[in-house]
Amino acid sequence: LSTTVRSGSYPYTSQTSMTIYILYLTTVPPSKLIIEVNTEEPWIAGQEYIVTCTAKDAKPAADVTLFKGTCLSHSTAGLTKDPASRFVAQSSDNGRQVVCRVKHPVLSHSLETSIIMNVYFPPQPPVLEGLDTETVPAGTSLKLVCISHGGNPLAMLHWTKNGEVLSTSWEVDTFSRKASSILTLQVKPEDNHAELSCESVNQVSPQPFVLLRRLIVLFEPAEVKVLGSSKAIAGKTVTLSCYTTSSNPAVNIRWWLGFRELNQTVVTYTEGSNGGMVTMSNLTHTVSQEENGLPLTCEAFNRGTRYSKILSTPLQVFYPPQKVWIEGPPDGVPLHSRTTVRFMCFSTGGNPPGRLTWLKDGKAIRDPEKPVMSEKGVSRELILVLQPSDNMATYRCDATNDATKVLSVETKLHILCKNMSKIMLSYQYGPTFLKNAFSTLLNQCHVLMLLELSLSLYPGKDKNHRYHWREGLEIWNVTRKDAGQYNINCNNTEGQSNITLTLDVQYAPSVRIVTDPVYVDLGQTANLVCKADANPLILGMFSWEWLGEEEEELGLQDEDEDTGWLTIAEVTRSHSGRYKCTVDNGIGPSASAEVQLVVRFKPEIQKGVQWSKVASRGDGSSNAEVICQAEGIPKVHLSWAKNNVAMDFADPRYEERTVREGWVYTSTVTIINVSTALDYAVFTCTARNALGEDQLAVQLLSTSHPDPPSELKLVSVTHSTVTLEWNKSFDGGLEQKFRVRYRWPGSVSFLYVDVFPPWATTFTVSGLSPQTAYSFSVNALNAMGESGYADNDAVLTVITRESQRMPLHWVIILTVLGGVLLVFNSLGCYVGLRKRRGHSLAGTVCDMTFIPDLVPDTVSEALNRYEGGELINAAAQRTLLVDSGSEPGSTVYETYGDGCLYYVLISSHSSHASQETYQRRKDTADLETQDGAYNSVVEHHLHNYDYELPFELRGELV
């Protein structure tokens, strides 16, 4: 193509011409953009892939750029070669675009096409929810969630226990990109040490991810057994074993006898089933008579599972009878043959009661009377019809029981054999009875029982061989049955005569209680009645006695012939107990019987600050016990409410146990794993019986500092000591101690003394000056802090008594002894240093600072004194705070070491009275005895003595 261009101005005639040649080329935009990958499968993270972008039919060649978030490549390849890029797929590329952008001169804007990357990659390792600790109590229902985040595709999950598949189900959340599997597991003892695992895997995982947990299952023993016998003879030993089946952790075993713990035990632990431990405790205990009937208890408890179980059996102690005796005709009294006599063998004490056996000359007697049991013992009667063969025979009664020891008592018989011939009267005149013919009759009678009896007796014709006519009527072995009227008729050929006599047989009393026990309501009148069988019945033969420990006014005593009364008006609880009725008519021994008086009263609950508050941590890591103790007769029933709602003890978090001792009932509620939200409340205890009820509100709260003590009072005072007493208050749920604060006129600050022992509520402050007014107060401390002072910061002012001075000769003696001891102390230190200087190891460094102003006789006294020369209380000496930081005072400290004893004068001044201060040098065995070492040691102690003291000796005077 050619063109002519002319130039010039018209109508000018001259012209210039130029020919321009233009070449036209063909330009074509891309007809299609194509992105290709060298695989049709999903991409796998970590592998390399080739991505090609082609701009077809573009003339000239298009400018092609590949993007994956950022530019991958830039190519200006020709028409016959497509641009391509190599790269490694990452898990973060999943779901992202690969963009191909093309620019061409013909196009006003660039062209783009893209593909979405689908990259497979493994999931993350699984995590576990629902198992905060690997220690789990048996019976717990676990809900475990295994979660695996990420992965394409999302993970597949399954649970196994000890290699056995438990679950293969799972859920996926595509939005959150996670897979989860829930396993509900009821924990059993068999699961102890089980390996619980959750596996996560998908198609591209090189190997499964495994989450492994080993369970530690806490389980209680299935059974507790006591092996062995709880029976033994006094002085012998019982051997028992308390055995528990497998548990985790191992069960602890304690033995109790009554309320006393027994420590003569050997405990062994062996491996049991399910990975637990078997506990066996072997007890060896020497029993005594006093322990008979006490409960012997094996207590098995597991702190890990809060398990507790007790097995109790009464201890049976066999001991022999305590006393054996025979009642019957006394020894040495002749007895006539063919006479019936009764011997009664008595045995008291012993466990079990004694077995009584009668023997004659060492051989057991057949068919004696059966034993008769009573509250105090056992008796067995032997009835004999005496024969001539019984003369000089020995009858013995043996008492024995399971204790094997035999107690015996015996009696020897003397038998008289007489010819019972007839007696003929040969009087030739009518018989008459002299006034004193039977004067000897009553004097020969034995008194046993009263019975009316009429008897007509003729000499020589009576069949009863106990009656004899020999210068009068004689009756042998008189009994109660012999009492009554006797009609005696005497006749001969000259006539007859009659006389009637009354025989009164007097005997010692026996007594019985009409009603036992006697129940009476509080404030009412009690009547105790006993009846006597005695002859004669005399006025004043009844007496009553209170058998309690403390003296008690008996009340009104009255009697009417064979009945005695004790009347107690307006009875109180102190009247409860045993009373003894004694009858004495002057014939033989007196007789007694006991009766129990039971005063019934409505329940009364123990109250006070120590009962109305209980403190415990509320973080679920501790238990708390709420205790209610009530007294009452008849039986008391205890119930509980929390915030006025009746408590349900089926809830495993609450346990209740009631113990009865006599008429005292103690109910203990244990709150397990105390929670602030659930358990800080008011627990109300109600005690009821047939006569009424009583209540106590107990507040469970958090541990805190203690409440102030109360009722501070003076017990005694001397010239140098003051004894104080107070009542403790609520301890804040922690162990508390007490501190006494005092001062005197002119003192610049208070002095504090820690009470020793810390829990005591009576304390003697010593080392005081005579005739000085001291102001005392007391407060309580525990780990949380301290309380205010007692009785709203009240001050108790006490003036000490006048001093009694030591005699002068004692002062001189003590002064001399003090000087001698000081000299020997110095010599001992010097000799010790000389002996140790050649040793390679450092010995004890002894240093003595001579104090010109120090009087020797004050050395020993100064050790027990502080400001004013006052004696330090011996019990509180180690806890007295004596360091004064507010005044230029002296300081006294005692320290003890293996080496020498030193006294170092720090300073001396007088504020309340003259004060001298000394310090004992501490053990310096670790210091070398080189020249100049003494001064450095002294200087070190002078600056740092307070910090080197035991904790209880540190402190300051404030």
PDB file of C-alpha atoms in Angstrom, residues 362-519:
ATOM      1  CA  GLY A 362     -13.110 -87.113 146.524  1.00  0.00           C
ATOM      2  CA  LYS A 363     -15.872 -88.985 144.664  1.00  0.00           C
ATOM      3  CA  ALA A 364     -18.671 -87.199 142.852  1.00  0.00           C
ATOM      4  CA  ILE A 365     -22.098 -87.495 144.458  1.00  0.00           C
ATOM      5  CA  ARG A 366     -24.847 -88.709 142.192  1.00  0.00           C
ATOM      6  CA  ASP A 367     -28.127 -86.868 141.716  1.00  0.00           C
ATOM      7  CA  PRO A 368     -27.616 -83.712 143.754  1.00  0.00           C
ATOM      8  CA  GLU A 369     -30.080 -80.863 143.363  1.00  0.00           C
ATOM      9  CA  LYS A 370     -29.929 -78.929 140.107  1.00  0.00           C
ATOM     10  CA  PRO A 371     -27.947 -75.693 140.070  1.00  0.00           C
ATOM     11  CA  VAL A 372     -29.868 -72.474 140.545  1.00  0.00           C
ATOM     12  CA  MET A 373     -28.693 -69.417 138.580  1.00  0.00           C
ATOM     13  CA  SER A 374     -29.038 -65.843 139.837  1.00  0.00           C
ATOM     14  CA  GLU A 375     -27.697 -62.417 138.906  1.00  0.00           C
ATOM     15  CA  LYS A 376     -24.812 -62.720 141.320  1.00  0.00           C
ATOM     16  CA  GLY A 377     -23.826 -66.322 140.792  1.00  0.00           C
ATOM     17  CA  VAL A 378     -24.910 -69.923 140.991  1.00  0.00           C
ATOM     18  CA  SER A 379     -25.875 -72.198 143.887  1.00  0.00           C
ATOM     19  CA  ARG A 380     -26.367 -75.920 144.314  1.00  0.00           C
ATOM     20  CA  GLU A 381     -27.960 -77.658 147.291  1.00  0.00           C
ATOM     21  CA  LEU A 382     -26.969 -80.987 148.803  1.00  0.00           C
ATOM     22  CA  ILE A 383     -29.560 -82.701 151.017  1.00  0.00           C
ATOM     23  CA  LEU A 384     -28.187 -85.482 153.217  1.00  0.00           C
ATOM     24  CA  VAL A 385     -29.801 -87.966 155.605  1.00  0.00           C
ATOM     25  CA  LEU A 386     -26.851 -88.523 157.845  1.00  0.00           C
ATOM     26  CA  GLN A 387     -25.613 -92.044 158.345  1.00  0.00           C
ATOM     27  CA  PRO A 388     -23.004 -93.389 160.727  1.00  0.00           C
ATOM     28  CA  SER A 389     -20.730 -93.752 157.675  1.00  0.00           C
ATOM     29  CA  ASP A 390     -20.721 -89.981 157.275  1.00  0.00           C
ATOM     30  CA  ASN A 391     -18.706 -89.569 160.441  1.00  0.00           C
ATOM     31  CA  MET A 392     -15.448 -87.767 159.593  1.00  0.00           C
ATOM     32  CA  ALA A 393     -16.439 -87.738 155.916  1.00  0.00           C
ATOM     33  CA  THR A 394     -15.292 -84.738 153.856  1.00  0.00           C
ATOM     34  CA  TYR A 395     -17.854 -83.117 151.587  1.00  0.00           C
ATOM     35  CA  ARG A 396     -16.318 -80.838 148.978  1.00  0.00           C
ATOM     36  CA  CYS A 397     -17.859 -78.417 146.477  1.00  0.00           C
ATOM     37  CA  ASP A 398     -15.824 -77.735 143.326  1.00  0.00           C
ATOM     38  CA  ALA A 399     -16.478 -74.707 141.143  1.00  0.00           C
ATOM     39  CA  THR A 400     -15.011 -74.699 137.662  1.00  0.00           C
ATOM     40  CA  ASN A 401     -15.755 -73.351 134.180  1.00  0.00           C
ATOM     41  CA  ASP A 402     -14.081 -72.980 130.804  1.00  0.00           C
ATOM     42  CA  ALA A 403     -11.205 -71.139 132.488  1.00  0.00           C
ATOM     43  CA  THR A 404     -10.196 -74.606 133.808  1.00  0.00           C
ATOM     44  CA  LYS A 405      -9.140 -73.319 137.228  1.00  0.00           C
ATOM     45  CA  VAL A 406     -10.915 -75.131 140.072  1.00  0.00           C
ATOM     46  CA  LEU A 407     -11.970 -73.425 143.315  1.00  0.00           C
ATOM     47  CA  SER A 408     -12.953 -75.754 146.153  1.00  0.00           C
ATOM     48  CA  VAL A 409     -14.423 -75.515 149.616  1.00  0.00           C
ATOM     49  CA  GLU A 410     -15.062 -78.428 151.954  1.00  0.00           C
ATOM     50  CA  THR A 411     -16.567 -79.341 155.297  1.00  0.00           C
ATOM     51  CA  LYS A 412     -15.999 -82.339 157.575  1.00  0.00           C
ATOM     52  CA  LEU A 413     -18.900 -83.963 159.421  1.00  0.00           C
ATOM     53  CA  HIS A 414     -18.929 -85.259 163.013  1.00  0.00           C
ATOM     54  CA  ILE A 415     -21.758 -87.788 163.552  1.00  0.00           C
ATOM     55  CA  LEU A 416     -23.106 -88.888 166.941  1.00  0.00           C
ATOM     56  CA  CYS A 417     -24.776 -92.305 167.119  1.00  0.00           C
ATOM     57  CA  LYS A 418     -27.025 -92.590 170.231  1.00  0.00           C
ATOM     58  CA  ASN A 419     -29.300 -95.328 171.599  1.00  0.00           C
ATOM     59  CA  MET A 420     -32.785 -93.877 171.452  1.00  0.00           C
ATOM     60  CA  SER A 421     -34.306 -95.923 174.332  1.00  0.00           C
ATOM     61  CA  LYS A 422     -37.472 -95.058 176.152  1.00  0.00           C
ATOM     62  CA  ILE A 423     -37.351 -92.950 179.281  1.00  0.00           C
ATOM     63  CA  MET A 424     -39.658 -94.061 182.112  1.00  0.00           C
ATOM     64  CA  LEU A 425     -40.788 -91.727 184.881  1.00  0.00           C
ATOM     65  CA  SER A 426     -40.768 -93.375 188.275  1.00  0.00           C
ATOM     66  CA  TYR A 427     -42.341 -90.614 190.293  1.00  0.00           C
ATOM     67  CA  GLN A 428     -44.966 -91.758 192.815  1.00  0.00           C
ATOM     68  CA  TYR A 429     -46.746 -88.418 192.950  1.00  0.00           C
ATOM     69  CA  GLY A 430     -48.610 -86.326 190.488  1.00  0.00           C
ATOM     70  CA  PRO A 431     -46.359 -84.534 188.065  1.00  0.00           C
ATOM     71  CA  THR A 432     -45.944 -80.769 188.217  1.00  0.00           C
ATOM     72  CA  PHE A 433     -43.944 -78.418 185.968  1.00  0.00           C
ATOM     73  CA  LEU A 434     -41.449 -76.100 187.501  1.00  0.00           C
ATOM     74  CA  LYS A 435     -41.419 -72.506 186.345  1.00  0.00           C
ATOM     75  CA  ASN A 436     -37.890 -72.754 185.029  1.00  0.00           C
ATOM     76  CA  ALA A 437     -38.270 -76.238 183.530  1.00  0.00           C
ATOM     77  CA  PHE A 438     -37.963 -74.899 179.977  1.00  0.00           C
ATOM     78  CA  SER A 439     -35.691 -71.989 180.689  1.00  0.00           C
ATOM     79  CA  THR A 440     -32.982 -73.535 178.550  1.00  0.00           C
ATOM     80  CA  LEU A 441     -35.253 -74.180 175.582  1.00  0.00           C
ATOM     81  CA  LEU A 442     -35.084 -70.781 173.907  1.00  0.00           C
ATOM     82  CA  ASN A 443     -31.403 -70.469 174.549  1.00  0.00           C
ATOM     83  CA  GLN A 444     -30.694 -73.592 172.466  1.00  0.00           C
ATOM     84  CA  CYS A 445     -32.820 -72.671 169.442  1.00  0.00           C
ATOM     85  CA  HIS A 446     -31.419 -71.829 165.999  1.00  0.00           C
ATOM     86  CA  VAL A 447     -33.430 -69.094 164.265  1.00  0.00           C
ATOM     87  CA  LEU A 448     -34.444 -69.762 160.602  1.00  0.00           C
ATOM     88  CA  MET A 449     -38.183 -69.516 159.819  1.00  0.00           C
ATOM     89  CA  LEU A 450     -41.537 -68.776 161.577  1.00  0.00           C
ATOM     90  CA  LEU A 451     -44.297 -71.411 161.323  1.00  0.00           C
ATOM     91  CA  GLU A 452     -47.251 -72.031 163.632  1.00  0.00           C
ATOM     92  CA  LEU A 453     -47.192 -75.625 164.923  1.00  0.00           C
ATOM     93  CA  SER A 454     -49.165 -77.424 167.629  1.00  0.00           C
ATOM     94  CA  LEU A 455     -47.593 -80.571 169.040  1.00  0.00           C
ATOM     95  CA  SER A 456     -48.677 -82.988 171.659  1.00  0.00           C
ATOM     96  CA  LEU A 457     -45.599 -84.763 172.958  1.00  0.00           C
ATOM     97  CA  TYR A 458     -45.419 -87.780 175.228  1.00  0.00           C
ATOM     98  CA  PRO A 459     -42.074 -88.976 176.552  1.00  0.00           C
ATOM     99  CA  GLY A 460     -40.814 -91.998 174.792  1.00  0.00           C
ATOM    100  CA  LYS A 461     -43.499 -92.084 172.105  1.00  0.00           C
ATOM    101  CA  ASP A 462     -42.304 -89.415 169.598  1.00  0.00           C
ATOM    102  CA  LYS A 463     -41.264 -90.676 166.161  1.00  0.00           C
ATOM    103  CA  ASN A 464     -39.113 -87.609 165.325  1.00  0.00           C
ATOM    104  CA  HIS A 465     -35.620 -88.216 166.559  1.00  0.00           C
ATOM    105  CA  ARG A 466     -34.887 -84.488 166.787  1.00  0.00           C
ATOM    106  CA  TYR A 467     -37.101 -84.233 169.879  1.00  0.00           C
ATOM    107  CA  HIS A 468     -35.714 -85.499 173.164  1.00  0.00           C
ATOM    108  CA  TRP A 469     -36.910 -85.431 176.725  1.00  0.00           C
ATOM    109  CA  ARG A 470     -33.921 -85.107 178.982  1.00  0.00           C
ATOM    110  CA  GLU A 471     -34.526 -82.997 182.063  1.00  0.00           C
ATOM    111  CA  GLY A 472     -36.812 -81.097 179.742  1.00  0.00           C
ATOM    112  CA  LEU A 473     -37.723 -81.074 176.075  1.00  0.00           C
ATOM    113  CA  GLU A 474     -34.716 -80.735 173.747  1.00  0.00           C
ATOM    114  CA  ILE A 475     -35.071 -79.974 170.025  1.00  0.00           C
ATOM    115  CA  TRP A 476     -32.016 -80.547 167.895  1.00  0.00           C
ATOM    116  CA  ASN A 477     -31.266 -78.595 164.664  1.00  0.00           C
ATOM    117  CA  VAL A 478     -34.046 -76.088 165.218  1.00  0.00           C
ATOM    118  CA  THR A 479     -35.589 -74.667 162.017  1.00  0.00           C
ATOM    119  CA  ARG A 480     -38.349 -72.194 161.305  1.00  0.00           C
ATOM    120  CA  LYS A 481     -40.784 -75.088 161.162  1.00  0.00           C
ATOM    121  CA  ASP A 482     -40.176 -75.750 164.838  1.00  0.00           C
ATOM    122  CA  ALA A 483     -41.729 -72.467 165.871  1.00  0.00           C
ATOM    123  CA  GLY A 484     -45.244 -72.653 167.411  1.00  0.00           C
ATOM    124  CA  GLN A 485     -47.088 -73.903 170.451  1.00  0.00           C
ATOM    125  CA  TYR A 486     -46.054 -77.014 172.303  1.00  0.00           C
ATOM    126  CA  ASN A 487     -48.550 -78.826 174.589  1.00  0.00           C
ATOM    127  CA  ILE A 488     -46.745 -81.107 177.026  1.00  0.00           C
ATOM    128  CA  ASN A 489     -48.700 -83.664 179.025  1.00  0.00           C
ATOM    129  CA  CYS A 490     -47.149 -85.573 181.850  1.00  0.00           C
ATOM    130  CA  ASN A 491     -49.043 -88.219 183.896  1.00  0.00           C
ATOM    131  CA  ASN A 492     -48.538 -91.142 186.237  1.00  0.00           C
ATOM    132  CA  THR A 493     -50.704 -93.246 188.498  1.00  0.00           C
ATOM    133  CA  GLU A 494     -51.066 -90.338 190.860  1.00  0.00           C
ATOM    134  CA  GLY A 495     -52.369 -87.913 188.245  1.00  0.00           C
ATOM    135  CA  GLN A 496     -51.368 -85.726 185.277  1.00  0.00           C
ATOM    136  CA  SER A 497     -50.339 -82.181 184.435  1.00  0.00           C
ATOM    137  CA  ASN A 498     -50.348 -80.084 181.229  1.00  0.00           C
ATOM    138  CA  ILE A 499     -48.475 -77.020 180.122  1.00  0.00           C
ATOM    139  CA  THR A 500     -48.501 -75.090 176.816  1.00  0.00           C
ATOM    140  CA  LEU A 501     -45.360 -73.297 175.616  1.00  0.00           C
ATOM    141  CA  THR A 502     -44.832 -71.055 172.560  1.00  0.00           C
ATOM    142  CA  LEU A 503     -41.525 -71.359 170.752  1.00  0.00           C
ATOM    143  CA  ASP A 504     -40.532 -68.172 168.874  1.00  0.00           C
ATOM    144  CA  VAL A 505     -37.754 -68.925 166.366  1.00  0.00           C
ATOM    145  CA  GLN A 506     -35.833 -65.765 165.443  1.00  0.00           C
ATOM    146  CA  TYR A 507     -33.822 -65.639 162.214  1.00  0.00           C
ATOM    147  CA  ALA A 508     -31.806 -63.269 160.059  1.00  0.00           C
ATOM    148  CA  PRO A 509     -33.630 -61.292 157.356  1.00  0.00           C
ATOM    149  CA  SER A 510     -33.934 -61.822 153.633  1.00  0.00           C
ATOM    150  CA  VAL A 511     -35.114 -59.003 151.376  1.00  0.00           C
ATOM    151  CA  ARG A 512     -36.560 -58.541 147.919  1.00  0.00           C
ATOM    152  CA  ILE A 513     -37.397 -55.537 145.732  1.00  0.00           C
ATOM    153  CA  VAL A 514     -41.067 -55.178 144.851  1.00  0.00           C
ATOM    154  CA  THR A 515     -40.456 -53.445 141.481  1.00  0.00           C
ATOM    155  CA  ASP A 516     -37.151 -53.256 139.642  1.00  0.00           C
ATOM    156  CA  PRO A 517     -36.386 -51.110 137.727  1.00  0.00           C
ATOM    157  CA  VAL A 518     -38.570 -48.170 138.764  1.00  0.00           C
ATOM    158  CA  TYR A 519     -39.431 -45.698 135.978  1.00  0.00           C
TER     159      TYR A 519
END
